[in-house]
Tab-separated table of C-alpha atoms and ligand atoms in Angstrom:
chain	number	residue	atom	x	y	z
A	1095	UNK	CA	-26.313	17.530	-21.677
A	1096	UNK	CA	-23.454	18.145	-19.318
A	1097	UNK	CA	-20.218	18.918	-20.813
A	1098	UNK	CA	-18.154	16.187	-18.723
A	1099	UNK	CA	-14.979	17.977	-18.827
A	1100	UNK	CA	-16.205	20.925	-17.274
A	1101	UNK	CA	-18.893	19.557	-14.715
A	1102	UNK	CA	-16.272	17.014	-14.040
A	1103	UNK	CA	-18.744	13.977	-13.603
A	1104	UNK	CA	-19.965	10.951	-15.976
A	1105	UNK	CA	-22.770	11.779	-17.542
A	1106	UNK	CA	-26.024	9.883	-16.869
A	1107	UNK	CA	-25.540	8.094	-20.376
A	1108	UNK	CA	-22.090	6.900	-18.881
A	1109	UNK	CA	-23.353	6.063	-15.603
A	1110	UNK	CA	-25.935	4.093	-17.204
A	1111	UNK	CA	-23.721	2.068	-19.280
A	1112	UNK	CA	-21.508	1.491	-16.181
A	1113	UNK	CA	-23.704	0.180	-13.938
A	1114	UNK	CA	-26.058	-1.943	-15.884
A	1115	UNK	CA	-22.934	-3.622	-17.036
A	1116	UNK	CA	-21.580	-3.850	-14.224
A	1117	UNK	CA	-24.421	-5.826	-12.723
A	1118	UNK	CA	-24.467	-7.656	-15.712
A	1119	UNK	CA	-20.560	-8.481	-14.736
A	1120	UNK	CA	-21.136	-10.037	-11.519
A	1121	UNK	CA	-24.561	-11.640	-12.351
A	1122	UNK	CA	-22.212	-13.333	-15.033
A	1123	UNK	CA	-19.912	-15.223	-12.432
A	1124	UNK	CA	-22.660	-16.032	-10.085
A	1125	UNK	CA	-24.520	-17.420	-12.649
A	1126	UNK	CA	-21.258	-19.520	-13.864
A	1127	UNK	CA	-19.889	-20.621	-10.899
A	1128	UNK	CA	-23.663	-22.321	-9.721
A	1129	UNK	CA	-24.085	-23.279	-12.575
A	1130	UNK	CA	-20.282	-24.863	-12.415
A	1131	UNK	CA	-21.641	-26.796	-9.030
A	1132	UNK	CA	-24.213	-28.512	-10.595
A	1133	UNK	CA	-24.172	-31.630	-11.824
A	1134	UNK	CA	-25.405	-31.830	-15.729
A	1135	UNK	CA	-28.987	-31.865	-16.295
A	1136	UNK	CA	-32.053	-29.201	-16.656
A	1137	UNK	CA	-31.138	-26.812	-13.402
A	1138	UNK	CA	-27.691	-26.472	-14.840
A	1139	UNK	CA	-28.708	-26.060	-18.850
A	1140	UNK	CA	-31.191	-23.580	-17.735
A	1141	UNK	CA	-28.478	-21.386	-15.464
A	1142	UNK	CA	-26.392	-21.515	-18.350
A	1143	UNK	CA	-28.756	-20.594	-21.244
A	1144	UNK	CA	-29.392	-17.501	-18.916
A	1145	UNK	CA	-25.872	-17.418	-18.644
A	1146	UNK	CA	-25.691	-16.755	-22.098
A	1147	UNK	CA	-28.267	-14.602	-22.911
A	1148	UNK	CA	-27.056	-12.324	-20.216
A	1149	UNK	CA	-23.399	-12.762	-21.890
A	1150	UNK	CA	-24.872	-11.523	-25.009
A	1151	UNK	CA	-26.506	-8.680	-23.871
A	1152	UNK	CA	-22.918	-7.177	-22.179
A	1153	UNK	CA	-21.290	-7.622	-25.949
A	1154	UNK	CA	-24.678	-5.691	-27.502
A	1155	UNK	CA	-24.140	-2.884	-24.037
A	1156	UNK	CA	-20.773	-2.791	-24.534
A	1157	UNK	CA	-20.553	-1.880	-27.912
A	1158	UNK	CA	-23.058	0.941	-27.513
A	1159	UNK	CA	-21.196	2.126	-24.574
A	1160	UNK	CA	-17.334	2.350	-26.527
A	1161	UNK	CA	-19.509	3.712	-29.903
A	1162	UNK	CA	-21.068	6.490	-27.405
A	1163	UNK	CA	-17.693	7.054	-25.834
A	1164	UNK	CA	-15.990	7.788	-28.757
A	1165	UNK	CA	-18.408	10.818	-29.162
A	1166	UNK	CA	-18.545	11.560	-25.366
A	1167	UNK	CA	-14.967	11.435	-23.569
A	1168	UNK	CA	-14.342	10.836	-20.195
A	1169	UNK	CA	-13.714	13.809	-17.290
A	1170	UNK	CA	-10.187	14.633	-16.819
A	1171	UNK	CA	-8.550	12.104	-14.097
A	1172	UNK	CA	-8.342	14.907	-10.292
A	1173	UNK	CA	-5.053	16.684	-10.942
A	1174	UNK	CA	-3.783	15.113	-7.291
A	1175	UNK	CA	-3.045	11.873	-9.098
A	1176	UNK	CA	0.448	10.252	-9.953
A	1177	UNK	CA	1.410	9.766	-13.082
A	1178	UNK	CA	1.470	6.171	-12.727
A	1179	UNK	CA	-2.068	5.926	-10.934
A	1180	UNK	CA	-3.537	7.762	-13.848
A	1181	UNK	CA	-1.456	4.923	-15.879
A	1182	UNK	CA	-3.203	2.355	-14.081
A	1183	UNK	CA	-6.431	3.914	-14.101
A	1184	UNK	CA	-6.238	4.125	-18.242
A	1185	UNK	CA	-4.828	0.514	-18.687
A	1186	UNK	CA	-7.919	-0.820	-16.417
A	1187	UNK	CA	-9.640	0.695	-18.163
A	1188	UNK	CA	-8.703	-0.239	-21.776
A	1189	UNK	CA	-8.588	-4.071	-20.550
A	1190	UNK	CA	-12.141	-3.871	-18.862
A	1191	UNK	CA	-13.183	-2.629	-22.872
A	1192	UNK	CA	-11.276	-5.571	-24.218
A	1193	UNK	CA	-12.297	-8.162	-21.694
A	1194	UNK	CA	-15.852	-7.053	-22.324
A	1195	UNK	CA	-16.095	-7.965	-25.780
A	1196	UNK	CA	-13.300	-11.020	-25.151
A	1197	UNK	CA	-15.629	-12.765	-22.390
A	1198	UNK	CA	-19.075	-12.785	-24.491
A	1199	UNK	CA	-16.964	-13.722	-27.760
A	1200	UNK	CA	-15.321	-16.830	-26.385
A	1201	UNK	CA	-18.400	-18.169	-25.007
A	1202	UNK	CA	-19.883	-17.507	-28.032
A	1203	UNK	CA	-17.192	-19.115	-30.022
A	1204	UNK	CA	-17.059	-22.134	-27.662
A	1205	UNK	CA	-20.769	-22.908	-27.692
A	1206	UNK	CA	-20.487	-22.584	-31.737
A	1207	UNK	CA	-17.609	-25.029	-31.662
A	1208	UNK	CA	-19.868	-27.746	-29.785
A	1209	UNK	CA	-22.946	-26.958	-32.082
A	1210	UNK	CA	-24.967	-25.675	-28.780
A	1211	UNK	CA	-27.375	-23.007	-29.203
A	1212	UNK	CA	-27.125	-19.794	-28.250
A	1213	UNK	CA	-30.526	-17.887	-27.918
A	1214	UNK	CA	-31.511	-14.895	-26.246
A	1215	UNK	CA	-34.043	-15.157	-23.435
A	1216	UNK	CA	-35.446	-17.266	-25.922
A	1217	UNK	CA	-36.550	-14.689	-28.442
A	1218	UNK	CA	-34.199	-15.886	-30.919
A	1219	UNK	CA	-30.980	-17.508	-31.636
A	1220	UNK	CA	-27.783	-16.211	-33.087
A	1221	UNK	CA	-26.037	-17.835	-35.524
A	1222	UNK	CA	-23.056	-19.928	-34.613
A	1223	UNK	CA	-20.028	-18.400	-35.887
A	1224	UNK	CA	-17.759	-21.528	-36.500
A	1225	UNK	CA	-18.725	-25.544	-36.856
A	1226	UNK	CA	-18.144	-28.036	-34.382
A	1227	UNK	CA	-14.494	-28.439	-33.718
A	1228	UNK	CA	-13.652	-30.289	-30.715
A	1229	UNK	CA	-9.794	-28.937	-30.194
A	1230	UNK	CA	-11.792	-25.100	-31.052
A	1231	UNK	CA	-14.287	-25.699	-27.694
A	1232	UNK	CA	-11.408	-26.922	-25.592
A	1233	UNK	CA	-9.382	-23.871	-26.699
A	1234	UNK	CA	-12.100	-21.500	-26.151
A	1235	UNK	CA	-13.031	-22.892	-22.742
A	1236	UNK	CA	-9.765	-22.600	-21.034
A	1237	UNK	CA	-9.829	-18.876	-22.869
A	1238	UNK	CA	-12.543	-18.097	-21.342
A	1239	UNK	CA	-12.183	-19.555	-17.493
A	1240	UNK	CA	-8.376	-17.758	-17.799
A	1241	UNK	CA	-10.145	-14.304	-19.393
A	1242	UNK	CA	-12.834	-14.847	-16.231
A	1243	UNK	CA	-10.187	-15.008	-13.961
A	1244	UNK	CA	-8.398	-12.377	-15.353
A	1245	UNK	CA	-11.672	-10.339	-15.390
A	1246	UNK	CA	-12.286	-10.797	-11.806
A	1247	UNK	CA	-8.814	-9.434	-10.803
A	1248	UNK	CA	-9.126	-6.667	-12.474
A	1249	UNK	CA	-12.258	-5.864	-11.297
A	1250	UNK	CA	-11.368	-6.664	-7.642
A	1251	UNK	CA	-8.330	-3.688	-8.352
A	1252	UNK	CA	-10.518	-1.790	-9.624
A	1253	UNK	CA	-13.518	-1.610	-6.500
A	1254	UNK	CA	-10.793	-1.627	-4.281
A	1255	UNK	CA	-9.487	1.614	-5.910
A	1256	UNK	CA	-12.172	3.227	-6.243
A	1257	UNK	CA	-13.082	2.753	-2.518
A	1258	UNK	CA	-9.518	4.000	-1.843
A	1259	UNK	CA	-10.067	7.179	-4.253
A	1260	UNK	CA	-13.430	7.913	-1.837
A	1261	UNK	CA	-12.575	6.835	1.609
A	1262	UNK	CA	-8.416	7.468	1.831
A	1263	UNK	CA	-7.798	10.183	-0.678
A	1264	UNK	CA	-11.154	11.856	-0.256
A	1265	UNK	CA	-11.450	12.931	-3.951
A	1266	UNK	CA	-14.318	12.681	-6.668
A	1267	UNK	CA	-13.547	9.594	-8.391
A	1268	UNK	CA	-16.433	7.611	-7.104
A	1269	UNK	CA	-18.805	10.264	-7.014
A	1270	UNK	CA	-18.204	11.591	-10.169
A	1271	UNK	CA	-19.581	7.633	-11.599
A	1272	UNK	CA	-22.294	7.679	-8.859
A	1273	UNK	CA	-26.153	8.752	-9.729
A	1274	UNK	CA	-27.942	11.263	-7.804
A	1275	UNK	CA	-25.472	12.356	-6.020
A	1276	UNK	CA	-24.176	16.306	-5.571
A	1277	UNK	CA	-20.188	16.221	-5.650
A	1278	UNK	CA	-20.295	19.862	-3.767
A	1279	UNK	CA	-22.524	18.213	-0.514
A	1280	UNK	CA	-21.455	14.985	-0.589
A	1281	UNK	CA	-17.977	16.387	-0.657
A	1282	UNK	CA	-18.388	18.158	2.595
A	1283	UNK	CA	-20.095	15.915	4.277
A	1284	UNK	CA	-17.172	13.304	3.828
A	1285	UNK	CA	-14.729	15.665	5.795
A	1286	UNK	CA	-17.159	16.577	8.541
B	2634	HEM	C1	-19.367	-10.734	-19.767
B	2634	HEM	C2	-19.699	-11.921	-20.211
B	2634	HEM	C3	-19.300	-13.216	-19.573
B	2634	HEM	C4	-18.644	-13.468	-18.399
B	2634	HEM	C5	-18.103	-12.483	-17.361
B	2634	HEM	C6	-18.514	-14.904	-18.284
B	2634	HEM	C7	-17.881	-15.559	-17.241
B	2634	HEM	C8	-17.754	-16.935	-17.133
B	2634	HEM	C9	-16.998	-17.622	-16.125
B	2634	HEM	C10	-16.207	-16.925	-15.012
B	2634	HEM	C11	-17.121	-18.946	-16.341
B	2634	HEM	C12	-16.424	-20.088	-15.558
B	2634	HEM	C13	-17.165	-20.485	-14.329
B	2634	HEM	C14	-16.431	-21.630	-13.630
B	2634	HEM	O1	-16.624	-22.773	-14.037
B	2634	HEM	O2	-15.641	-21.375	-12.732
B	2634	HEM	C15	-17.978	-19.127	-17.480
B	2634	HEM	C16	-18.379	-20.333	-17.997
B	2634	HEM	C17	-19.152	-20.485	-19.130
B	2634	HEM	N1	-19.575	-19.472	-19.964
B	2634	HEM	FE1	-19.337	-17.500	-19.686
B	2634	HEM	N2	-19.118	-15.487	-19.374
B	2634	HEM	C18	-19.600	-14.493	-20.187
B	2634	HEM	C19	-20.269	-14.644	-21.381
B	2634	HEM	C20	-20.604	-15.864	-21.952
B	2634	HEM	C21	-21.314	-16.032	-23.195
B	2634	HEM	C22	-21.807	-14.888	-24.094
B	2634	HEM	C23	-21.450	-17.368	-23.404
B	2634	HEM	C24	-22.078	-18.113	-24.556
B	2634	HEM	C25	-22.750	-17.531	-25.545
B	2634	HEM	C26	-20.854	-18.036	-22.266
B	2634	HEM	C27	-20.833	-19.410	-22.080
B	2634	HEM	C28	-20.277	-20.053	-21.003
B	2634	HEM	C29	-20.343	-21.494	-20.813
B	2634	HEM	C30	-21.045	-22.507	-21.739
B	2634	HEM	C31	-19.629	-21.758	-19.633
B	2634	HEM	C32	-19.387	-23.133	-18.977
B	2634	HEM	C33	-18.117	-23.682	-19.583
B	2634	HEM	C34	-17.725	-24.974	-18.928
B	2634	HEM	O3	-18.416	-25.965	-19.138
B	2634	HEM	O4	-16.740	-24.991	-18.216
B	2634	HEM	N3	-20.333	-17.092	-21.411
B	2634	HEM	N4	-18.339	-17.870	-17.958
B	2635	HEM	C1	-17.366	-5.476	-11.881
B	2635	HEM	C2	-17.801	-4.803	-12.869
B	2635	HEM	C3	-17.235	-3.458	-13.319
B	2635	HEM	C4	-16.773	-3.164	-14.547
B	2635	HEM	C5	-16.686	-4.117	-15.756
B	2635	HEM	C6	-16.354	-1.776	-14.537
B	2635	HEM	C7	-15.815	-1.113	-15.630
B	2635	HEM	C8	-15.436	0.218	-15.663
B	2635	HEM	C9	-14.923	0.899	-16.818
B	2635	HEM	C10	-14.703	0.291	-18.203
B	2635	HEM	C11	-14.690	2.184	-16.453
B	2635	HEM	C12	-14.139	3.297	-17.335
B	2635	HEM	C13	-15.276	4.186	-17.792
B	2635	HEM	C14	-14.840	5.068	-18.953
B	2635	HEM	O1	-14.035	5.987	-18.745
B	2635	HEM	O2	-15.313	4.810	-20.072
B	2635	HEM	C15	-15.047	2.306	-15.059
B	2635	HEM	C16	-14.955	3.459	-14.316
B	2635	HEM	C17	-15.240	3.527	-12.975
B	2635	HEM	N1	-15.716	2.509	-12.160
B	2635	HEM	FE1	-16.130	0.631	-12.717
B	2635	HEM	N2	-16.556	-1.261	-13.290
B	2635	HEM	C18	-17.104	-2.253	-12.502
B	2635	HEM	C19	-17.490	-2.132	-11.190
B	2635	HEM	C20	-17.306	-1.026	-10.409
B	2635	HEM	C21	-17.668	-0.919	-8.997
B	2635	HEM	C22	-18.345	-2.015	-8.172
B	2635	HEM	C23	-17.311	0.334	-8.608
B	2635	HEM	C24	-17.452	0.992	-7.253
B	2635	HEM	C25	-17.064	0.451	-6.140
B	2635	HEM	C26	-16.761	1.025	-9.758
B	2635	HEM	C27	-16.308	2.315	-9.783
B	2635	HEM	C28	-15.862	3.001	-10.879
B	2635	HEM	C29	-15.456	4.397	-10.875
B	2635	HEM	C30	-15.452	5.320	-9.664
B	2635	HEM	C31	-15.070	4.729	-12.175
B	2635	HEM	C32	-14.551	6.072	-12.680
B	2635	HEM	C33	-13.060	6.044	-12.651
B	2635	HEM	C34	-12.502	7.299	-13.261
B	2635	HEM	O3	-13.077	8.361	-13.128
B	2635	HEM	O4	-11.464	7.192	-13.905
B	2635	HEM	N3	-16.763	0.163	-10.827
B	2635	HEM	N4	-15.489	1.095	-14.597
């Protein structure tokens, strides 16, 4: 495997991780926000039990993905960044981690609170972690529309810099996280 901080890309593992979550991420708020339109009934239950299962899966990927980057760290930031964009790019960072465990916890917490099931593509069903409180779900549901919110800043920051990094600056930033894709050639072609 690729030493990252000498090939100066991801490695596939990281890649991986990235991606898959981060289609996970967006599937998440589409899924949400239709769901949110609907009035209640079986269409809506059934977006949100996928909701959920989907949920569940980014807390189980993102757990494997911080264990695995503890062993496996980063590339180096390009040394053309300021000291405060590198800042930036580590806080994002660390609050994407956070928010990924915070957004599949709260919903977890807040369907536990109103004794709904949560089951997993209908395999199986984890256990709630608290009993019904009513004060607990309303809590946990304003947590976690403000955490979504949140979330979706962030991660609007976040494309938008990394489009930035390719397209303005010119650098590796995006490459480096893309698949199949030659830093050296692509690189070159972006100048020509
Ligand atoms: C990365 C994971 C997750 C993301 C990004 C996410 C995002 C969101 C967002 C943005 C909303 C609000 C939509 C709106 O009304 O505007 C929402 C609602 C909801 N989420 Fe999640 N969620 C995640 C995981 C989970 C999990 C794991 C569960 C439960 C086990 C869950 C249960 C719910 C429920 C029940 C609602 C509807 C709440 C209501 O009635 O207002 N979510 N989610
Ligand atoms: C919306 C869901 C997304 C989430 C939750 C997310 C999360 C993350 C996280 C946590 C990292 C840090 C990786 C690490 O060092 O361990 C990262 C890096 C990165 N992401 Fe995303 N990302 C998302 C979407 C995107 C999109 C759509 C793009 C491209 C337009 C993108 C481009 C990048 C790039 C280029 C890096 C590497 C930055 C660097 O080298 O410091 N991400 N992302």
């Amino acid at each position: 495997m690729p030493n990252p901080s000498t090939s100066g890309r991801y490695t596939a593992v990281a890649q991986a991780f990235h991606w898959v979550i981060a289609l996970l991420v967006v599937t998440q708020f589409v899924l949400a926000n239709w769901a949110d339109g609907l009035p209640l009934g079986v269409h809506k239950l059934a977006l949100l039990a996928r909701h959920k299962s989907f949920g569940m899966t980014v807390l189980m990927l993102a757990i494997l993905r911080l264990l695995w980057r503890l062993k496996h760290p980063p590339p180096e930031l390009p040394p053309g960044m300021t000291h405060l964009e590198r800042i930036l790019a580590r806080a994002t960072h660390v609050v994407f981690y956070v928010l990924l465990f915070a957004m599949p916890m709260t919903g977890w917490l807040m369907s536990s609170a109103k004794n709904y099931s949560v089951s997993w593509f209908g395999w199986f069903t984890w256990p709630n972690l608290i009993g019904k409180n009513e004060a607990a779900f309303d809590l946990l549901r304003s947590t976690h529309h403000i955490l979504g919110d949140a979330l979706f800043v962030i991660a609007t920051l976040h494309i938008v810099a990394a489009l930035k990094h390719h397209f303005w600056t010119k650098d590796d930033v995006l490459l480096r996280m893309l698949p199949f894709v030659r830093i050296e050639r692509a690189k070159s072609e972006n100048r020509s």
